[in-house]
Amino acid sequence: AALLPRPARGLTDRLYCGRRVCYEVLGVSRQASKAEIARAYRQLARQYHPDRYRGEPAGGEGAGAQAAHEKFLLIAAAYETLKDEETRKDYDYMLDHPEEYYRHYYHYYSRRLAPKVDVTIVILVTVCAISVFQFFSWWSSYNEAINYLATVPKYRIQATEIARQQGLLNKTKEKGKNRRSKEEIREEEEEIIKDIIKNKIDIKGGYQKPRIYDILLFQILLAPFYWCKYIAWYCWWIYCFTIKGQEYGVEEKLYIIRRYMKMSQSQFDSLEDHQKETFLERQLWIRENYEVYKREQEEELKKKMAMDPRWKRYRRWMKNEGPGRLTFIDD
């Protein structure tokens, strides 16, 4: 029944000024300008505002205040309808075409429920907030990696030797009036070692040094450039290796191997150099060789798990007791 056509009605109680015409409520014509509409609204608002109304209707002071309040709400609704050009255009269309009932409902509620703030601004602010959080989170991870490497004896000894060769540690030990406490000297030496580790060690993977171009905002802004670059690279790949049949270089071979392993660029970069050399020696860019290598890795993993004491205990527990089995053992 709700889908059946409804009888055409020019004015409804739930749209705009209800059964009243908004122009008649403000006492202006349909050709009135925005200034005339605003002037009429101010006059009526001063007259029927509940705090300023002094009328004495027959029903008593309480009934007069209530009537003034309802009249003021009707005046405000009429002004809200006519002060905006788009809303006024929709209202005039409803007066001229009362039979298009559902269209009027759609335009009325779509404007009332539309967000007051531009969606573009909301998206931009959200992307900027995510980008700022992302950047500082990456900096925190990078500093954690540096602090951890400063505790590893291998890297700490190398960084200390470099600092001594450059004469950085000797500067921390001063005499006379500039002499500092042991705690201050230790903190300064620690910062020097961390700075050398930052400059000498190239951390890759998830703990690498953050770059401004890696955050979400710049990724979105540079997306067209990346797409054009990828399309140009893909056309070059097809032309060189498919059409002309050239042999793969080292970079191309590593790219194919990375695609076979389903690893991201950062994950593949975090691998050791000897692992990449092993990949090249075994010619893993050839699909058949990679399948053999994959099966070998799976078999090796199964052997390690079979020899792992923790895995043996787990299998023994699954065999003897298992999850959900009732036992009377106290522990």
Short mmCIF file of N, CA, C and O in Angstrom, two decimals, residues 11 49 53 77 80 157 160 194 201 204 280 329:
data_model
loop_
_atom_site.label_atom_id
_atom_site.label_comp_id
_atom_site.label_asym_id
_atom_site.label_seq_id
_atom_site.Cartn_x
_atom_site.Cartn_y
_atom_site.Cartn_z
N LEU A 11 0.15 21.14 0.04
CA LEU A 11 0.86 21.44 1.27
C LEU A 11 0.63 20.32 2.26
O LEU A 11 -0.49 19.81 2.39
N HIS A 49 8.02 37.17 19.53
CA HIS A 49 8.97 36.46 20.38
C HIS A 49 8.34 36.21 21.75
O HIS A 49 7.76 37.12 22.34
N TYR A 53 6.40 39.13 23.83
CA TYR A 53 5.00 39.22 23.41
C TYR A 53 4.15 39.75 24.56
O TYR A 53 4.23 39.26 25.70
N ALA A 77 10.41 28.97 10.70
CA ALA A 77 10.44 27.95 9.65
C ALA A 77 10.27 28.58 8.27
O ALA A 77 10.92 28.17 7.30
N GLU A 80 13.63 30.27 7.38
CA GLU A 80 14.64 29.27 7.04
C GLU A 80 14.39 28.70 5.64
O GLU A 80 15.34 28.35 4.93
N ILE A 157 80.17 -2.08 19.89
CA ILE A 157 81.63 -2.03 19.84
C ILE A 157 82.10 -1.30 18.59
O ILE A 157 83.01 -0.46 18.62
N THR A 160 81.50 2.39 19.02
CA THR A 160 82.44 2.97 19.97
C THR A 160 83.81 3.18 19.33
O THR A 160 84.46 4.22 19.55
N LYS A 194 74.48 6.27 19.51
CA LYS A 194 73.22 6.14 18.77
C LYS A 194 73.28 6.91 17.45
O LYS A 194 72.76 6.42 16.43
N ILE A 201 74.27 2.40 9.93
CA ILE A 201 73.45 1.22 9.70
C ILE A 201 72.19 1.62 8.94
O ILE A 201 71.47 2.55 9.35
N LYS A 204 66.19 -1.55 7.51
CA LYS A 204 65.17 -1.80 6.50
C LYS A 204 63.98 -2.50 7.12
O LYS A 204 64.05 -3.00 8.24
N LEU A 280 69.53 -15.95 -6.45
CA LEU A 280 70.04 -15.79 -7.81
C LEU A 280 70.83 -17.02 -8.25
O LEU A 280 70.76 -17.42 -9.43
N ILE A 329 43.02 -34.90 36.63
CA ILE A 329 44.37 -34.49 37.05
C ILE A 329 44.25 -33.10 37.70
O ILE A 329 43.59 -32.20 37.19
#
